[in-house]
């Protein structure tokens, strides 16, 4: 079955001398892994820059349901970034998000709203001139809506704690330890209400932002089996004083 679809690169790894295995989130079929020959020559069809994390592509492939690795027939850049690869802050954010999405979307099949959210988010980041230091926080909290464990904001009242394990706000402290204080819970509720356009209205220190990142990652680890510690978080933590 020939499939043509938009795709977002999540991860690539070298395989043998001139091949790469590339994990992508596709609009039509969700997560797909490809194997392709990568050439360093100008005439080569598949170049390394196609497979940089979170590159937005249009791909065509002959889908074989009994194969774990699909073979690309054609590939093109769908939206060329103007700033993400050249801005150290945006590049660090995109590297973190790619690793985060590699595990957060691991078992996703077709989920067009999820794909559109990630796609539009990256285009917003590329076009942002300033005030994007909280981007990854808002992105991660909103993403949980498309994955099925977004908390109900209507349940939140000032003074509530956020139960990470049960994905809810509560006035009662649970018997387990996976919850955050009322002060931190108010911040989580605020992040859920913010958009990319309004997030600049709330400022955080580096320490607050890094702690909030850790809390959100713990939230994902509790809801997605096998979600690991992320290697790219140390670089992210050093940004945005």
PDB file of C-alpha atoms in Angstrom:
ATOM      1  CA  UNK A   1       0.000   0.000   0.000  1.00  0.00           C
ATOM      2  CA  UNK A   2       1.527   3.304  -1.117  1.00  0.00           C
ATOM      3  CA  UNK A   3       1.220   5.973   1.584  1.00  0.00           C
ATOM      4  CA  UNK A   4       1.971   9.682   1.218  1.00  0.00           C
ATOM      5  CA  UNK A   5       1.821  11.670   4.439  1.00  0.00           C
ATOM      6  CA  UNK A   6       3.294  14.477   6.469  1.00  0.00           C
ATOM      7  CA  UNK A   7       5.777  13.283   9.083  1.00  0.00           C
ATOM      8  CA  UNK A   8       7.817  14.574  12.011  1.00  0.00           C
ATOM      9  CA  UNK A   9      11.283  13.155  12.645  1.00  0.00           C
ATOM     10  CA  UNK A  10      11.814  12.022  16.230  1.00  0.00           C
ATOM     11  CA  UNK A  11      15.080  10.095  16.193  1.00  0.00           C
ATOM     12  CA  UNK A  12      17.643   8.609  13.842  1.00  0.00           C
ATOM     13  CA  UNK A  13      20.499   6.206  14.399  1.00  0.00           C
ATOM     14  CA  UNK A  14      23.249   4.986  12.103  1.00  0.00           C
ATOM     15  CA  UNK A  15      22.861   1.426  10.857  1.00  0.00           C
ATOM     16  CA  UNK A  16      25.752  -0.169   9.002  1.00  0.00           C
ATOM     17  CA  UNK A  17      27.917   2.123   6.859  1.00  0.00           C
ATOM     18  CA  UNK A  18      25.469   4.210   4.843  1.00  0.00           C
ATOM     19  CA  UNK A  19      22.078   3.443   6.369  1.00  0.00           C
ATOM     20  CA  UNK A  20      19.998   5.023   9.088  1.00  0.00           C
ATOM     21  CA  UNK A  21      16.988   3.850  11.038  1.00  0.00           C
ATOM     22  CA  UNK A  22      14.634   6.786  11.486  1.00  0.00           C
ATOM     23  CA  UNK A  23      11.651   6.963  13.825  1.00  0.00           C
ATOM     24  CA  UNK A  24       8.895   9.313  12.692  1.00  0.00           C
ATOM     25  CA  UNK A  25       5.431  10.324  13.776  1.00  0.00           C
ATOM     26  CA  UNK A  26       3.280  10.335  10.652  1.00  0.00           C
ATOM     27  CA  UNK A  27      -0.067  12.002  10.151  1.00  0.00           C
ATOM     28  CA  UNK A  28      -1.661   8.998   8.466  1.00  0.00           C
ATOM     29  CA  UNK A  29      -0.291   6.030  10.417  1.00  0.00           C
ATOM     30  CA  UNK A  30       1.180   7.322  13.664  1.00  0.00           C
ATOM     31  CA  UNK A  31       4.598   5.965  14.631  1.00  0.00           C
ATOM     32  CA  UNK A  32       6.574   4.393  11.806  1.00  0.00           C
ATOM     33  CA  UNK A  33      10.220   3.327  11.663  1.00  0.00           C
ATOM     34  CA  UNK A  34      12.101   3.590   8.371  1.00  0.00           C
ATOM     35  CA  UNK A  35      15.397   2.294   7.092  1.00  0.00           C
ATOM     36  CA  UNK A  36      17.071   4.330   4.389  1.00  0.00           C
ATOM     37  CA  UNK A  37      20.379   4.861   2.642  1.00  0.00           C
ATOM     38  CA  UNK A  38      21.899   8.243   3.473  1.00  0.00           C
ATOM     39  CA  UNK A  39      24.306   9.766   1.005  1.00  0.00           C
ATOM     40  CA  UNK A  40      26.909  12.450   1.656  1.00  0.00           C
ATOM     41  CA  UNK A  41      27.032  13.438  -2.010  1.00  0.00           C
ATOM     42  CA  UNK A  42      25.008  16.320  -3.436  1.00  0.00           C
ATOM     43  CA  UNK A  43      23.275  13.937  -5.838  1.00  0.00           C
ATOM     44  CA  UNK A  44      22.084  11.613  -3.077  1.00  0.00           C
ATOM     45  CA  UNK A  45      18.327  11.340  -2.634  1.00  0.00           C
ATOM     46  CA  UNK A  46      18.320  11.085   1.178  1.00  0.00           C
ATOM     47  CA  UNK A  47      20.529  13.539   3.048  1.00  0.00           C
ATOM     48  CA  UNK A  48      21.331  13.734   6.765  1.00  0.00           C
ATOM     49  CA  UNK A  49      19.580  17.085   7.176  1.00  0.00           C
ATOM     50  CA  UNK A  50      16.249  15.410   6.367  1.00  0.00           C
ATOM     51  CA  UNK A  51      16.549  13.387   9.553  1.00  0.00           C
ATOM     52  CA  UNK A  52      17.390  16.038  12.128  1.00  0.00           C
ATOM     53  CA  UNK A  53      15.084  15.904  15.192  1.00  0.00           C
ATOM     54  CA  UNK A  54      11.629  17.438  14.628  1.00  0.00           C
ATOM     55  CA  UNK A  55      12.187  18.138  10.939  1.00  0.00           C
ATOM     56  CA  UNK A  56       8.801  18.481   9.211  1.00  0.00           C
ATOM     57  CA  UNK A  57       8.648  16.271   6.129  1.00  0.00           C
ATOM     58  CA  UNK A  58       6.396  14.870   3.454  1.00  0.00           C
ATOM     59  CA  UNK A  59       7.229  11.201   2.905  1.00  0.00           C
ATOM     60  CA  UNK A  60       6.004   8.493   0.565  1.00  0.00           C
ATOM     61  CA  UNK A  61       6.497   4.799   1.230  1.00  0.00           C
ATOM     62  CA  UNK A  62       5.168   1.390   0.282  1.00  0.00           C
ATOM     63  CA  UNK A  63       3.705   0.219   3.595  1.00  0.00           C
ATOM     64  CA  UNK A  64       4.215  -3.464   4.435  1.00  0.00           C
ATOM     65  CA  UNK A  65       2.293  -4.484   7.550  1.00  0.00           C
ATOM     66  CA  UNK A  66       4.543  -7.492   8.191  1.00  0.00           C
ATOM     67  CA  UNK A  67       7.718  -5.384   8.215  1.00  0.00           C
ATOM     68  CA  UNK A  68       9.037  -3.483  11.252  1.00  0.00           C
ATOM     69  CA  UNK A  69      11.097  -1.163   9.053  1.00  0.00           C
ATOM     70  CA  UNK A  70       9.498   0.589   6.103  1.00  0.00           C
ATOM     71  CA  UNK A  71      11.346   1.760   2.983  1.00  0.00           C
ATOM     72  CA  UNK A  72      10.994   5.334   1.778  1.00  0.00           C
ATOM     73  CA  UNK A  73      10.061   5.945  -1.838  1.00  0.00           C
ATOM     74  CA  UNK A  74      10.244   9.726  -1.728  1.00  0.00           C
ATOM     75  CA  UNK A  75      10.944  12.494   0.787  1.00  0.00           C
ATOM     76  CA  UNK A  76      10.809  16.297   0.904  1.00  0.00           C
ATOM     77  CA  UNK A  77      11.026  19.070   3.494  1.00  0.00           C
ATOM     78  CA  UNK A  78       7.454  20.191   4.148  1.00  0.00           C
ATOM     79  CA  UNK A  79       8.305  23.281   6.197  1.00  0.00           C
ATOM     80  CA  UNK A  80      11.899  24.576   6.263  1.00  0.00           C
ATOM     81  CA  UNK A  81      12.777  26.065   9.642  1.00  0.00           C
ATOM     82  CA  UNK A  82      14.062  29.628   9.621  1.00  0.00           C
ATOM     83  CA  UNK A  83      15.359  29.838  13.187  1.00  0.00           C
ATOM     84  CA  UNK A  84      15.182  26.531  15.114  1.00  0.00           C
ATOM     85  CA  UNK A  85      18.472  25.051  13.772  1.00  0.00           C
ATOM     86  CA  UNK A  86      20.340  28.353  14.204  1.00  0.00           C
ATOM     87  CA  UNK A  87      19.172  29.527  17.630  1.00  0.00           C
ATOM     88  CA  UNK A  88      20.956  27.778  20.515  1.00  0.00           C
ATOM     89  CA  UNK A  89      17.952  28.106  22.835  1.00  0.00           C
ATOM     90  CA  UNK A  90      15.410  26.852  20.300  1.00  0.00           C
ATOM     91  CA  UNK A  91      17.712  24.044  19.210  1.00  0.00           C
ATOM     92  CA  UNK A  92      18.123  22.833  22.804  1.00  0.00           C
ATOM     93  CA  UNK A  93      14.345  22.943  23.302  1.00  0.00           C
ATOM     94  CA  UNK A  94      13.730  21.004  20.079  1.00  0.00           C
ATOM     95  CA  UNK A  95      16.311  18.343  21.004  1.00  0.00           C
ATOM     96  CA  UNK A  96      14.634  17.895  24.380  1.00  0.00           C
ATOM     97  CA  UNK A  97      11.167  17.751  22.801  1.00  0.00           C
ATOM     98  CA  UNK A  98      12.284  15.184  20.231  1.00  0.00           C
ATOM     99  CA  UNK A  99      13.580  12.848  22.940  1.00  0.00           C
ATOM    100  CA  UNK A 100      10.464  13.493  25.020  1.00  0.00           C
ATOM    101  CA  UNK A 101       8.149  12.729  22.074  1.00  0.00           C
ATOM    102  CA  UNK A 102      10.130   9.616  21.139  1.00  0.00           C
ATOM    103  CA  UNK A 103       8.826   7.994  24.331  1.00  0.00           C
ATOM    104  CA  UNK A 104       5.559   9.897  24.821  1.00  0.00           C
ATOM    105  CA  UNK A 105       4.229   8.799  21.396  1.00  0.00           C
ATOM    106  CA  UNK A 106       5.875   5.365  21.303  1.00  0.00           C
ATOM    107  CA  UNK A 107       2.651   3.363  20.781  1.00  0.00           C
ATOM    108  CA  UNK A 108       0.641   5.965  18.879  1.00  0.00           C
ATOM    109  CA  UNK A 109      -1.307   4.925  15.826  1.00  0.00           C
ATOM    110  CA  UNK A 110      -3.145   7.466  13.668  1.00  0.00           C
ATOM    111  CA  UNK A 111      -3.916  10.490  15.829  1.00  0.00           C
ATOM    112  CA  UNK A 112      -4.389  13.497  13.571  1.00  0.00           C
ATOM    113  CA  UNK A 113      -5.169  16.014  16.372  1.00  0.00           C
ATOM    114  CA  UNK A 114      -1.965  14.959  18.162  1.00  0.00           C
ATOM    115  CA  UNK A 115       0.079  15.275  14.984  1.00  0.00           C
ATOM    116  CA  UNK A 116      -1.404  18.691  14.204  1.00  0.00           C
ATOM    117  CA  UNK A 117      -0.693  19.926  17.724  1.00  0.00           C
ATOM    118  CA  UNK A 118       3.001  18.970  17.531  1.00  0.00           C
ATOM    119  CA  UNK A 119       3.328  20.260  13.957  1.00  0.00           C
ATOM    120  CA  UNK A 120       1.725  23.623  14.739  1.00  0.00           C
ATOM    121  CA  UNK A 121       3.719  23.947  17.966  1.00  0.00           C
ATOM    122  CA  UNK A 122       7.019  23.590  16.122  1.00  0.00           C
ATOM    123  CA  UNK A 123       5.977  26.141  13.521  1.00  0.00           C
ATOM    124  CA  UNK A 124       5.061  28.538  16.342  1.00  0.00           C
ATOM    125  CA  UNK A 125       8.442  28.038  18.029  1.00  0.00           C
ATOM    126  CA  UNK A 126      10.258  28.638  14.745  1.00  0.00           C
ATOM    127  CA  UNK A 127       8.433  31.931  14.276  1.00  0.00           C
ATOM    128  CA  UNK A 128       8.787  33.157  17.871  1.00  0.00           C
ATOM    129  CA  UNK A 129      11.064  36.164  18.285  1.00  0.00           C
ATOM    130  CA  UNK A 130      11.170  36.186  22.092  1.00  0.00           C
ATOM    131  CA  UNK A 131       9.339  35.068  25.260  1.00  0.00           C
ATOM    132  CA  UNK A 132       9.462  31.310  24.624  1.00  0.00           C
ATOM    133  CA  UNK A 133      11.298  30.180  27.777  1.00  0.00           C
ATOM    134  CA  UNK A 134       8.147  28.420  29.082  1.00  0.00           C
ATOM    135  CA  UNK A 135       7.349  26.836  25.720  1.00  0.00           C
ATOM    136  CA  UNK A 136       8.287  23.262  26.631  1.00  0.00           C
ATOM    137  CA  UNK A 137       6.266  23.405  29.861  1.00  0.00           C
ATOM    138  CA  UNK A 138       3.073  24.523  28.145  1.00  0.00           C
ATOM    139  CA  UNK A 139       3.731  22.053  25.315  1.00  0.00           C
ATOM    140  CA  UNK A 140       4.091  19.058  27.633  1.00  0.00           C
ATOM    141  CA  UNK A 141       1.020  19.855  29.733  1.00  0.00           C
ATOM    142  CA  UNK A 142      -1.184  20.424  26.664  1.00  0.00           C
ATOM    143  CA  UNK A 143       0.134  17.258  24.998  1.00  0.00           C
ATOM    144  CA  UNK A 144      -1.372  15.123  27.775  1.00  0.00           C
ATOM    145  CA  UNK A 145      -4.798  16.144  26.434  1.00  0.00           C
ATOM    146  CA  UNK A 146      -4.107  14.198  23.223  1.00  0.00           C
ATOM    147  CA  UNK A 147      -2.663  11.214  25.097  1.00  0.00           C
ATOM    148  CA  UNK A 148      -5.630  10.754  27.421  1.00  0.00           C
ATOM    149  CA  UNK A 149      -4.462  11.908  30.859  1.00  0.00           C
ATOM    150  CA  UNK A 150      -5.129  15.652  30.860  1.00  0.00           C
ATOM    151  CA  UNK A 151      -6.457  16.744  34.267  1.00  0.00           C
ATOM    152  CA  UNK A 152      -9.901  18.289  34.603  1.00  0.00           C
ATOM    153  CA  UNK A 153      -9.347  21.974  35.337  1.00  0.00           C
ATOM    154  CA  UNK A 154     -12.915  22.392  36.530  1.00  0.00           C
ATOM    155  CA  UNK A 155     -11.987  20.294  39.567  1.00  0.00           C
ATOM    156  CA  UNK A 156      -9.299  22.733  40.673  1.00  0.00           C
ATOM    157  CA  UNK A 157      -9.841  25.018  43.659  1.00  0.00           C
ATOM    158  CA  UNK A 158      -7.209  27.220  45.326  1.00  0.00           C
ATOM    159  CA  UNK A 159      -5.382  25.199  47.969  1.00  0.00           C
ATOM    160  CA  UNK A 160      -5.840  21.847  46.184  1.00  0.00           C
ATOM    161  CA  UNK A 161      -2.957  19.451  45.659  1.00  0.00           C
ATOM    162  CA  UNK A 162      -2.326  17.769  42.301  1.00  0.00           C
ATOM    163  CA  UNK A 163      -2.436  13.978  42.456  1.00  0.00           C
ATOM    164  CA  UNK A 164       0.042  12.949  39.756  1.00  0.00           C
ATOM    165  CA  UNK A 165      -0.874   9.278  39.869  1.00  0.00           C
ATOM    166  CA  UNK A 166      -4.629   9.809  39.421  1.00  0.00           C
ATOM    167  CA  UNK A 167      -4.307  12.909  37.218  1.00  0.00           C
ATOM    168  CA  UNK A 168      -6.641  15.043  39.283  1.00  0.00           C
ATOM    169  CA  UNK A 169      -6.787  17.977  41.679  1.00  0.00           C
ATOM    170  CA  UNK A 170      -7.954  17.204  45.188  1.00  0.00           C
ATOM    171  CA  UNK A 171      -8.422  18.846  48.566  1.00  0.00           C
ATOM    172  CA  UNK A 172      -7.328  15.584  50.231  1.00  0.00           C
ATOM    173  CA  UNK A 173      -3.731  14.393  50.410  1.00  0.00           C
ATOM    174  CA  UNK A 174      -3.512  10.855  48.923  1.00  0.00           C
ATOM    175  CA  UNK A 175      -1.921   7.936  50.745  1.00  0.00           C
ATOM    176  CA  UNK A 176       0.788   7.602  48.071  1.00  0.00           C
ATOM    177  CA  UNK A 177       3.679  10.037  47.594  1.00  0.00           C
ATOM    178  CA  UNK A 178       3.068  10.990  43.953  1.00  0.00           C
ATOM    179  CA  UNK A 179       1.519  14.412  44.429  1.00  0.00           C
ATOM    180  CA  UNK A 180       2.678  18.022  44.547  1.00  0.00           C
ATOM    181  CA  UNK A 181       1.990  20.770  47.065  1.00  0.00           C
ATOM    182  CA  UNK A 182      -0.826  23.269  46.744  1.00  0.00           C
ATOM    183  CA  UNK A 183       1.641  25.961  45.632  1.00  0.00           C
ATOM    184  CA  UNK A 184       3.052  23.767  42.874  1.00  0.00           C
ATOM    185  CA  UNK A 185      -0.450  22.599  41.968  1.00  0.00           C
ATOM    186  CA  UNK A 186      -1.549  26.184  41.348  1.00  0.00           C
ATOM    187  CA  UNK A 187       1.366  26.529  38.923  1.00  0.00           C
ATOM    188  CA  UNK A 188       0.346  23.358  37.085  1.00  0.00           C
ATOM    189  CA  UNK A 189      -3.212  24.691  36.803  1.00  0.00           C
ATOM    190  CA  UNK A 190      -1.858  27.995  35.491  1.00  0.00           C
ATOM    191  CA  UNK A 191       0.296  26.284  32.850  1.00  0.00           C
ATOM    192  CA  UNK A 192      -2.752  24.383  31.643  1.00  0.00           C
ATOM    193  CA  UNK A 193      -4.578  27.674  31.103  1.00  0.00           C
ATOM    194  CA  UNK A 194      -1.729  29.411  29.300  1.00  0.00           C
ATOM    195  CA  UNK A 195      -1.205  29.374  25.547  1.00  0.00           C
ATOM    196  CA  UNK A 196       1.953  30.076  23.588  1.00  0.00           C
ATOM    197  CA  UNK A 197       0.737  33.621  23.011  1.00  0.00           C
ATOM    198  CA  UNK A 198       0.021  34.302  26.694  1.00  0.00           C
ATOM    199  CA  UNK A 199       2.776  32.331  28.436  1.00  0.00           C
ATOM    200  CA  UNK A 200       5.067  35.372  28.504  1.00  0.00           C
ATOM    201  CA  UNK A 201       2.707  36.949  31.027  1.00  0.00           C
ATOM    202  CA  UNK A 202       3.990  34.559  33.696  1.00  0.00           C
ATOM    203  CA  UNK A 203       7.673  34.677  34.564  1.00  0.00           C
ATOM    204  CA  UNK A 204       9.648  31.977  36.359  1.00  0.00           C
ATOM    205  CA  UNK A 205      13.152  31.691  37.701  1.00  0.00           C
ATOM    206  CA  UNK A 206      15.411  29.036  36.217  1.00  0.00           C
ATOM    207  CA  UNK A 207      15.011  26.956  39.393  1.00  0.00           C
ATOM    208  CA  UNK A 208      11.209  27.128  39.245  1.00  0.00           C
ATOM    209  CA  UNK A 209      11.174  26.228  35.569  1.00  0.00           C
ATOM    210  CA  UNK A 210      13.518  23.279  36.039  1.00  0.00           C
ATOM    211  CA  UNK A 211      11.543  21.951  39.004  1.00  0.00           C
ATOM    212  CA  UNK A 212       8.319  22.257  37.024  1.00  0.00           C
ATOM    213  CA  UNK A 213       9.939  20.331  34.162  1.00  0.00           C
ATOM    214  CA  UNK A 214      10.882  17.526  36.560  1.00  0.00           C
ATOM    215  CA  UNK A 215       7.338  17.365  37.953  1.00  0.00           C
ATOM    216  CA  UNK A 216       5.803  17.126  34.477  1.00  0.00           C
ATOM    217  CA  UNK A 217       8.270  14.400  33.448  1.00  0.00           C
ATOM    218  CA  UNK A 218       7.392  12.452  36.592  1.00  0.00           C
ATOM    219  CA  UNK A 219       3.740  12.829  35.605  1.00  0.00           C
ATOM    220  CA  UNK A 220       4.514  11.246  32.230  1.00  0.00           C
ATOM    221  CA  UNK A 221       6.534   8.435  33.796  1.00  0.00           C
ATOM    222  CA  UNK A 222       3.551   7.560  35.960  1.00  0.00           C
ATOM    223  CA  UNK A 223       1.186   7.385  32.995  1.00  0.00           C
ATOM    224  CA  UNK A 224       3.342   5.961  30.202  1.00  0.00           C
ATOM    225  CA  UNK A 225       4.967   2.568  30.909  1.00  0.00           C
ATOM    226  CA  UNK A 226       8.696   2.520  30.296  1.00  0.00           C
ATOM    227  CA  UNK A 227       9.062   6.289  30.058  1.00  0.00           C
ATOM    228  CA  UNK A 228      12.748   6.818  30.996  1.00  0.00           C
ATOM    229  CA  UNK A 229      14.912   9.566  32.420  1.00  0.00           C
ATOM    230  CA  UNK A 230      15.722  11.896  29.522  1.00  0.00           C
ATOM    231  CA  UNK A 231      19.358  12.506  28.592  1.00  0.00           C
ATOM    232  CA  UNK A 232      18.723  15.916  27.028  1.00  0.00           C
ATOM    233  CA  UNK A 233      17.264  17.515  30.138  1.00  0.00           C
ATOM    234  CA  UNK A 234      20.645  18.647  31.507  1.00  0.00           C
ATOM    235  CA  UNK A 235      21.192  20.961  28.534  1.00  0.00           C
ATOM    236  CA  UNK A 236      17.667  22.325  28.874  1.00  0.00           C
ATOM    237  CA  UNK A 237      18.188  23.050  32.557  1.00  0.00           C
ATOM    238  CA  UNK A 238      21.112  25.348  31.809  1.00  0.00           C
ATOM    239  CA  UNK A 239      19.029  27.670  29.630  1.00  0.00           C
ATOM    240  CA  UNK A 240      17.050  30.795  30.388  1.00  0.00           C
ATOM    241  CA  UNK A 241      18.499  32.342  33.523  1.00  0.00           C
TER     242      UNK A 241
END
